[in-house]
Coordinates of C-alpha atoms and ligand atoms in Angstrom, one line a residue:
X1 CA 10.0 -11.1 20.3
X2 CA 11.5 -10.9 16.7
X3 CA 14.7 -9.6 15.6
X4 CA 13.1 -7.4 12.7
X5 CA 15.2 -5.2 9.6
X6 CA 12.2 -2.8 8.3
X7 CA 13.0 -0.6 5.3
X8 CA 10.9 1.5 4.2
X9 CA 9.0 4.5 6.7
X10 CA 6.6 6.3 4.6
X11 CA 3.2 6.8 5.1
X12 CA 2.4 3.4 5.3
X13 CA 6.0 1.7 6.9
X14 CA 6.3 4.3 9.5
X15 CA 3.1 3.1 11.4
X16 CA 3.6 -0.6 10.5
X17 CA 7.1 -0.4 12.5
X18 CA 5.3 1.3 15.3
X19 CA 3.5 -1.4 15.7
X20 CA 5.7 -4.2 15.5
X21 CA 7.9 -1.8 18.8
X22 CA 4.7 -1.6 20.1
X23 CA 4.3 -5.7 20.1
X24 CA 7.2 -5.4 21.7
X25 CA 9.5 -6.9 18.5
X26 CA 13.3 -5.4 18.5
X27 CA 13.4 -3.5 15.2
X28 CA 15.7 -1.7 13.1
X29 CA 15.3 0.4 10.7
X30 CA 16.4 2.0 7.5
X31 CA 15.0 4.9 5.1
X32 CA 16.7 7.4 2.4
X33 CA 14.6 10.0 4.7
X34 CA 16.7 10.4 7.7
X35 CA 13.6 12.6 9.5
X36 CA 11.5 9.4 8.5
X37 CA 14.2 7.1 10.6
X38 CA 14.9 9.5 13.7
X39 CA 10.7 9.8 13.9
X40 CA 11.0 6.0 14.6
X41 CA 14.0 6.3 16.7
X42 CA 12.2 8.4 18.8
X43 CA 9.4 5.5 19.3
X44 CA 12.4 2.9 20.4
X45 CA 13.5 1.8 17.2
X46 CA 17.6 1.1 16.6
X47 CA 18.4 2.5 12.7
X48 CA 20.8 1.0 10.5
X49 CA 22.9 3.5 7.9
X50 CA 22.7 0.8 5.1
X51 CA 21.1 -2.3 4.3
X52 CA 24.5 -4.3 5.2
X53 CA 24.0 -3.5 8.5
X54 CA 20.6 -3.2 8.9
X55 CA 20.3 -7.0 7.7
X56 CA 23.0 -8.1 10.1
X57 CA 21.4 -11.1 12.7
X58 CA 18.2 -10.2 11.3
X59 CA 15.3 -13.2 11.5
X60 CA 12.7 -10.9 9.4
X61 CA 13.1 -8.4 6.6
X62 CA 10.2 -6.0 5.6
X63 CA 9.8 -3.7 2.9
X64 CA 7.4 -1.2 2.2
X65 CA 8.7 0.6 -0.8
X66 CA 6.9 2.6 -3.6
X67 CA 7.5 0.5 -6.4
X68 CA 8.8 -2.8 -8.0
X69 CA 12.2 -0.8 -9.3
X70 CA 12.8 -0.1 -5.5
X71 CA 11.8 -3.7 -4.5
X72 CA 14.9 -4.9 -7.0
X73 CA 17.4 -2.2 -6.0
X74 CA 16.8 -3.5 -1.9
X75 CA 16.8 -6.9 -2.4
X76 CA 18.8 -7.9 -5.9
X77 CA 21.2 -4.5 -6.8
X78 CA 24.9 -5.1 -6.7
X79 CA 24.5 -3.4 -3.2
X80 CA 21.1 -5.4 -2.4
X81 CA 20.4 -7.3 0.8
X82 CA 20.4 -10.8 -1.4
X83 CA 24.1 -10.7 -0.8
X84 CA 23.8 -10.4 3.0
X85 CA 21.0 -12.1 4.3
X86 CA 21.5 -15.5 5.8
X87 CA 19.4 -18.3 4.9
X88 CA 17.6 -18.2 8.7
X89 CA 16.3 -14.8 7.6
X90 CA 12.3 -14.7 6.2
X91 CA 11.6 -11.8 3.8
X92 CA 8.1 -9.8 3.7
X93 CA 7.8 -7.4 1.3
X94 CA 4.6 -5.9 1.7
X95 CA 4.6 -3.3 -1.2
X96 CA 2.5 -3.2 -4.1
X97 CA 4.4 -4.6 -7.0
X98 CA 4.2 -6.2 -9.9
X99 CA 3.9 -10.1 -9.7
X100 CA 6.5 -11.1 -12.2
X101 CA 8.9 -9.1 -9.9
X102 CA 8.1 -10.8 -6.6
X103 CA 8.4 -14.3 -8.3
X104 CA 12.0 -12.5 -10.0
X105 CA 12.5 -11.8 -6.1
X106 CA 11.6 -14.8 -4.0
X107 CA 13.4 -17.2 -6.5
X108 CA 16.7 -15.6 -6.6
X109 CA 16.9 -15.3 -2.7
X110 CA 15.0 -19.0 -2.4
X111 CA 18.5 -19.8 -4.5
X112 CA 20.3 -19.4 -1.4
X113 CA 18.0 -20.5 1.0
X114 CA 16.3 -17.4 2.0
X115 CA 12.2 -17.7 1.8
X116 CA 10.0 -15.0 1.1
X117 CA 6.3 -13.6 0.6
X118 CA 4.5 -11.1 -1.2
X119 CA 2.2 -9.6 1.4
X120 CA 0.7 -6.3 0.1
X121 CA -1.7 -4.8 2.7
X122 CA -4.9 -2.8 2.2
X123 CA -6.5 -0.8 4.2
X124 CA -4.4 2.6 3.9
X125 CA -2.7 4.9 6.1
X126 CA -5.9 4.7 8.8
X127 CA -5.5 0.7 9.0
X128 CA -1.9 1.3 9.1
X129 CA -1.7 3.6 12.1
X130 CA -4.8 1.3 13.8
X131 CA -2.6 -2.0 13.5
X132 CA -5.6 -3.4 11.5
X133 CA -4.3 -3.9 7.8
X134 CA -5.7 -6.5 5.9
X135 CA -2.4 -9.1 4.5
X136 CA -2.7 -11.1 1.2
X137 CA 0.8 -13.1 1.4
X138 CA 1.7 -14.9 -1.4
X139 CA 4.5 -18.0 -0.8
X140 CA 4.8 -21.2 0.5
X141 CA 2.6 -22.4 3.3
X142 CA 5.5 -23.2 5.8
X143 CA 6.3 -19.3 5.0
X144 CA 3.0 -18.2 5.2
X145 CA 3.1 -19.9 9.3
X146 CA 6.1 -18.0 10.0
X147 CA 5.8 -15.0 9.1
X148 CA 1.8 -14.4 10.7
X149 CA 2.9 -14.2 14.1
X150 CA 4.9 -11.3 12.6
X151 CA 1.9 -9.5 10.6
X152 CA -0.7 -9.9 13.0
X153 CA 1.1 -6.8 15.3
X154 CA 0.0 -5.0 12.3
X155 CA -2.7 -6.4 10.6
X156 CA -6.0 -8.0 11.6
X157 CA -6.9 -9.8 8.7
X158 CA -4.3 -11.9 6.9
X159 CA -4.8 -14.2 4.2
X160 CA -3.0 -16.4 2.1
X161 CA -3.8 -15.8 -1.4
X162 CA -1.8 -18.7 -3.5
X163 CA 1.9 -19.2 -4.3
X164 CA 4.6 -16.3 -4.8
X165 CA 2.6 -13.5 -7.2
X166 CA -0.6 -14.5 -5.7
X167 CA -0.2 -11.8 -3.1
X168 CA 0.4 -9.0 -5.5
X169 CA -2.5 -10.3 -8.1
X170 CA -5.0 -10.5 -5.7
X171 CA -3.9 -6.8 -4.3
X172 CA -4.1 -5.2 -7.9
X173 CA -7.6 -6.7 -8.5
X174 CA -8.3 -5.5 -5.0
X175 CA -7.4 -1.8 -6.3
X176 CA -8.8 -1.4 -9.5
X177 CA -12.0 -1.9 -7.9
X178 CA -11.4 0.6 -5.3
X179 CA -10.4 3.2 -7.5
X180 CA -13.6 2.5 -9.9
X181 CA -15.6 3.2 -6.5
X182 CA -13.8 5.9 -5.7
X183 CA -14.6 7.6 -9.3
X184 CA -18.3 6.1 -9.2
X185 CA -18.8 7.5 -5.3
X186 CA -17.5 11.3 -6.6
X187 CA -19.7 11.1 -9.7
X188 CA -22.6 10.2 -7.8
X189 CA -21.8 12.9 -5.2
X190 CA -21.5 16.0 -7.2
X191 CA -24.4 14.8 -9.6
X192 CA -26.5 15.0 -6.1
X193 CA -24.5 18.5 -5.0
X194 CA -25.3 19.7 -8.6
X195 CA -29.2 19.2 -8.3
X196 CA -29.2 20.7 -4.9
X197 CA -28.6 17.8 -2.3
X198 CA -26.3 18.0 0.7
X199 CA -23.3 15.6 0.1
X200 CA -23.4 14.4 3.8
X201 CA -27.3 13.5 3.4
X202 CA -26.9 11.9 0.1
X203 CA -24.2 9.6 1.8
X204 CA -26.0 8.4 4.8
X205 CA -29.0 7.5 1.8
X206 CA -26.6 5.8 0.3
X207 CA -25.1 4.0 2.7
X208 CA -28.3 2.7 3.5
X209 CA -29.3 1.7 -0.3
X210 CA -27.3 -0.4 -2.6
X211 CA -24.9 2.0 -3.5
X212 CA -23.0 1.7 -0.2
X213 CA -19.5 0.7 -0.6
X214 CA -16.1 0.9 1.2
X215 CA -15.7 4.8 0.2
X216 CA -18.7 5.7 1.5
X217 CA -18.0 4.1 4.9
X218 CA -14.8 5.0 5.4
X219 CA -13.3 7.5 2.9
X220 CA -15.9 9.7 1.8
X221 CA -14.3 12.1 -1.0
X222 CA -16.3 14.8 -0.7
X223 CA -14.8 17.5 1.4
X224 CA -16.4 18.5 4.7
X225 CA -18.7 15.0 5.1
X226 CA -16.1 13.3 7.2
X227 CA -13.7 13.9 9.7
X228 CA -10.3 12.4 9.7
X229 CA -10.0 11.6 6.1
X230 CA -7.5 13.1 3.6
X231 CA -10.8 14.8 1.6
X232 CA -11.2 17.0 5.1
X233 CA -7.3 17.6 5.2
X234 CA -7.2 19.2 1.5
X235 CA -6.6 15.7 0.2
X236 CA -3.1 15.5 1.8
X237 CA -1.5 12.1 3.4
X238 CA -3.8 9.0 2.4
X239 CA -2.8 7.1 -0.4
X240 CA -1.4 9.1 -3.5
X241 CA -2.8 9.4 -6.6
X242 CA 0.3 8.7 -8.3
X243 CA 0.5 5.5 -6.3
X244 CA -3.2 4.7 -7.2
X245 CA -1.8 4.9 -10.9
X246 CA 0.9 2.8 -10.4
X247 CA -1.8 0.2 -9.3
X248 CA -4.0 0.9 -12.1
X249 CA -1.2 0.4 -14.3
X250 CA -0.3 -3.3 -12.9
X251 CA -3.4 -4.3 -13.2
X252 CA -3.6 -3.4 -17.1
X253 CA -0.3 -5.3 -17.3
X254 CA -2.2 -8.4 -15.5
X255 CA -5.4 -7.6 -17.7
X256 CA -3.3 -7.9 -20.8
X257 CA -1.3 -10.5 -19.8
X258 CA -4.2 -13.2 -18.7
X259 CA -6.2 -11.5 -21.6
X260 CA -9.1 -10.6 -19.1
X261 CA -11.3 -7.6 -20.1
X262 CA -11.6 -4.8 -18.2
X263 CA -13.7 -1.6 -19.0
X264 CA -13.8 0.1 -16.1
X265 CA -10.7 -0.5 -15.1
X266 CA -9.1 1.2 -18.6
X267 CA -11.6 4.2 -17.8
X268 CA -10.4 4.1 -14.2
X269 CA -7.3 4.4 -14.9
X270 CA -7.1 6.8 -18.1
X271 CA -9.0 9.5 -15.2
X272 CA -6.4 9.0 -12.7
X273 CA -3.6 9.4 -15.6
X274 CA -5.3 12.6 -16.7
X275 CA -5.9 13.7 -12.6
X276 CA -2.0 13.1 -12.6
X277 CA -0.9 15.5 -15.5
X278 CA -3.0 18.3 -13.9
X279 CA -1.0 18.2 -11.3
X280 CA -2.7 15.9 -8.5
X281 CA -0.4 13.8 -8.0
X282 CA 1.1 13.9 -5.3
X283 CA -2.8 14.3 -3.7
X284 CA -4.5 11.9 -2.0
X285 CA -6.2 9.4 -4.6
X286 CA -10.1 10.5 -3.5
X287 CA -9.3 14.4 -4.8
X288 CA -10.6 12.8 -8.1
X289 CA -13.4 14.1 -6.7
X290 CA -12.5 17.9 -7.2
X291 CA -12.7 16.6 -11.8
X292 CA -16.4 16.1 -11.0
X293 CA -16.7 19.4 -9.7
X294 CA -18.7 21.8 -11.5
X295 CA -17.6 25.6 -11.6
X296 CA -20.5 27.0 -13.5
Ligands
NAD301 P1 5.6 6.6 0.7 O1 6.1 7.2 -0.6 O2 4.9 7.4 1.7 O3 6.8 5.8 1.4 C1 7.8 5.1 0.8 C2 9.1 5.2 1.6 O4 10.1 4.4 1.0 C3 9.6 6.6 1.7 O5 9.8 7.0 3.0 C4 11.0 6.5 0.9 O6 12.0 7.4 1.4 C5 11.3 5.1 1.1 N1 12.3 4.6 0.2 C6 12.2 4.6 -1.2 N2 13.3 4.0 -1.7 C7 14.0 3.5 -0.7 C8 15.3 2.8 -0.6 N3 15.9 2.4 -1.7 N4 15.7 2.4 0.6 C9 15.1 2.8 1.7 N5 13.9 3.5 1.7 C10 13.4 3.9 0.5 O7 4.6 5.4 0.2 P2 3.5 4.6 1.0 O8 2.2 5.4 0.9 O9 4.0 4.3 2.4 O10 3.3 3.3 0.2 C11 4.3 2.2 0.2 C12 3.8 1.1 -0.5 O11 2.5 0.6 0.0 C13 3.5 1.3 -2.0 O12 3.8 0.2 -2.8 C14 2.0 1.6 -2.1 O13 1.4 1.3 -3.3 C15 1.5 0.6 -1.0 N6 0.2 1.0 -0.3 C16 0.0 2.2 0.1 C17 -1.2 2.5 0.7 C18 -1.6 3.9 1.2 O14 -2.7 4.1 1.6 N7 -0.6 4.8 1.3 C19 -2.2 1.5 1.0 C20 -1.9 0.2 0.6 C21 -0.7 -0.1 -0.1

């Protein structure tokens, strides 16, 4: 059992702290959404009203925040845990963020002796809740062995993708597939609707032919085809599609920045942009599939 400080409860954090009570892990917690921390003090959890106490005696940190300007605030703000944390504490930060910012991160805490990973997850808010997220850590390997104990109460798979930023690299190139099968899948789909096919027929044929793919099998977009996901809940909870631009927009950084080309990535993520501006964004990233739809 683990002294943990978990930050973070959104759609993602507040199952993966669940879990960790549910391994049996003493774990506090800490949100800006004070319904998001009494949900979790319901479960057993003890909250924290700001990150001083919160990383007090601590021997893990984990973050799941939105984005790399939260990531900085937490850990390297004039108020950030980097000025608390002792050097016996190991730091997870499991958001999607930019790579340059999680090597920015785990050097200036490794400056005092605190070690970190990257360790984005995927697998959404269903692998979340399930305690069967898939891990890429970025970090040292000595890191890596201490902090799997840790992740395997809420992951199944957990791999270790390189040194610090390898995590988050591997994550983005991760997503910008996704969201091209996520755009393919609804294209494909309403082209079938449009020449008269039931979308729940054309999806068992496809996941039987070699269009099959992770949406299909777990995250059909279409409404009505599947129970339990956000496309049968009027796209609500899931993964946003602002967040899904976030993504695409890391992973144009890395594109640019290791000069790699990527077409469908661009397209991918000039549609979510657009999906965004009309007012989707706050949707569940497989509602792309209502720009496909055809009103004639
Ligand atoms: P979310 O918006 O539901 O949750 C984020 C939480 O962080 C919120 O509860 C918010 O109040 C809290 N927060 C923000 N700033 C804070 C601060 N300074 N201190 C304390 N709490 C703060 O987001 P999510 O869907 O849970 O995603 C979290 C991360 O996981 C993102 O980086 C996202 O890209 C990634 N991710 C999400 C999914 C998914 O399916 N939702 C899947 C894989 C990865």
């Amino acid at each position: 059992m683990a002294k943990i400080g978990f930050i973070g409860l959104g759609n993602m954090g507040g199952p993966m702290a669940e879990n960790l009570l549910k391994a049996g892990h003493d774990v506090t917690v800490f949100d800006l959404n004070t319904e998001a921390v009494k949900n979790l003090e319901g479960l057993g959890a003890r909250s924290a009203s700001n990150l001083q106490t919160l990383a007090q005696d601590k021997e893990f940190i984990v973050t799941m925040l939105p984005a790399s300007q939260h990531v900085k605030n937490v850990y390297l703000s004039d108020e950030g845990l980097i000025h608390t944390l002792s050097a016996e504490c190991v730091v997870i930060d499991s958001s999607t963020i930019d790579a340059a910012t999680a090597k920015l991160v785990a050097q200036q805490l490794g400056e005092r002796g605190v070690q970190f990973v990257d360790a984005p997850v995927s697998g959404g808010v269903g692998g979340a809740k399930a305690g069967t997220l898939t891990f890429i850590v970025g970090g040292e390997q000595k890191t890596f062995s201490a902090v799997e104990p840790i992740l395997s109460a809420m992951g199944k798979n957990i791999f270790h993708a390189g040194d610090h930023g390898a995590g988050q690299v591997a994550k983005i190139c991760n997503n910008m597939l996704l969201s091209i099968l996520m755009v393919g899948t609804s294209e494909a789909l309403q082209m079938a609707i449009d020449n008269g096919l039931d979308p729940k027929v054309m999806s068992d044929i496809m996941l039987k032919s070699s269009g099959r793919n992770w949406t299909l099998e777990l995250y059909n977009p279409c409404p009505g085809v599947m129970d339990n996901v956000p496309s049968s809940n009027q796209y609500q909870g899931g993964f946003m599609v602002d967040l899904m631009k976030k993504d695409l927009g890391l992973a144009m950084e890395t594109a640019t920045h290791s000069s790699s080309s990527t077409p469908m990535g661009a397209l991918a993520q000039s549609l979510y942009t657009l999906h965004s501006q009309h007012g989707y964004g706050k949707q569940d990233f497989s509602s792309i599939f209502t720009m496909f739809e055809n009103k004639k």
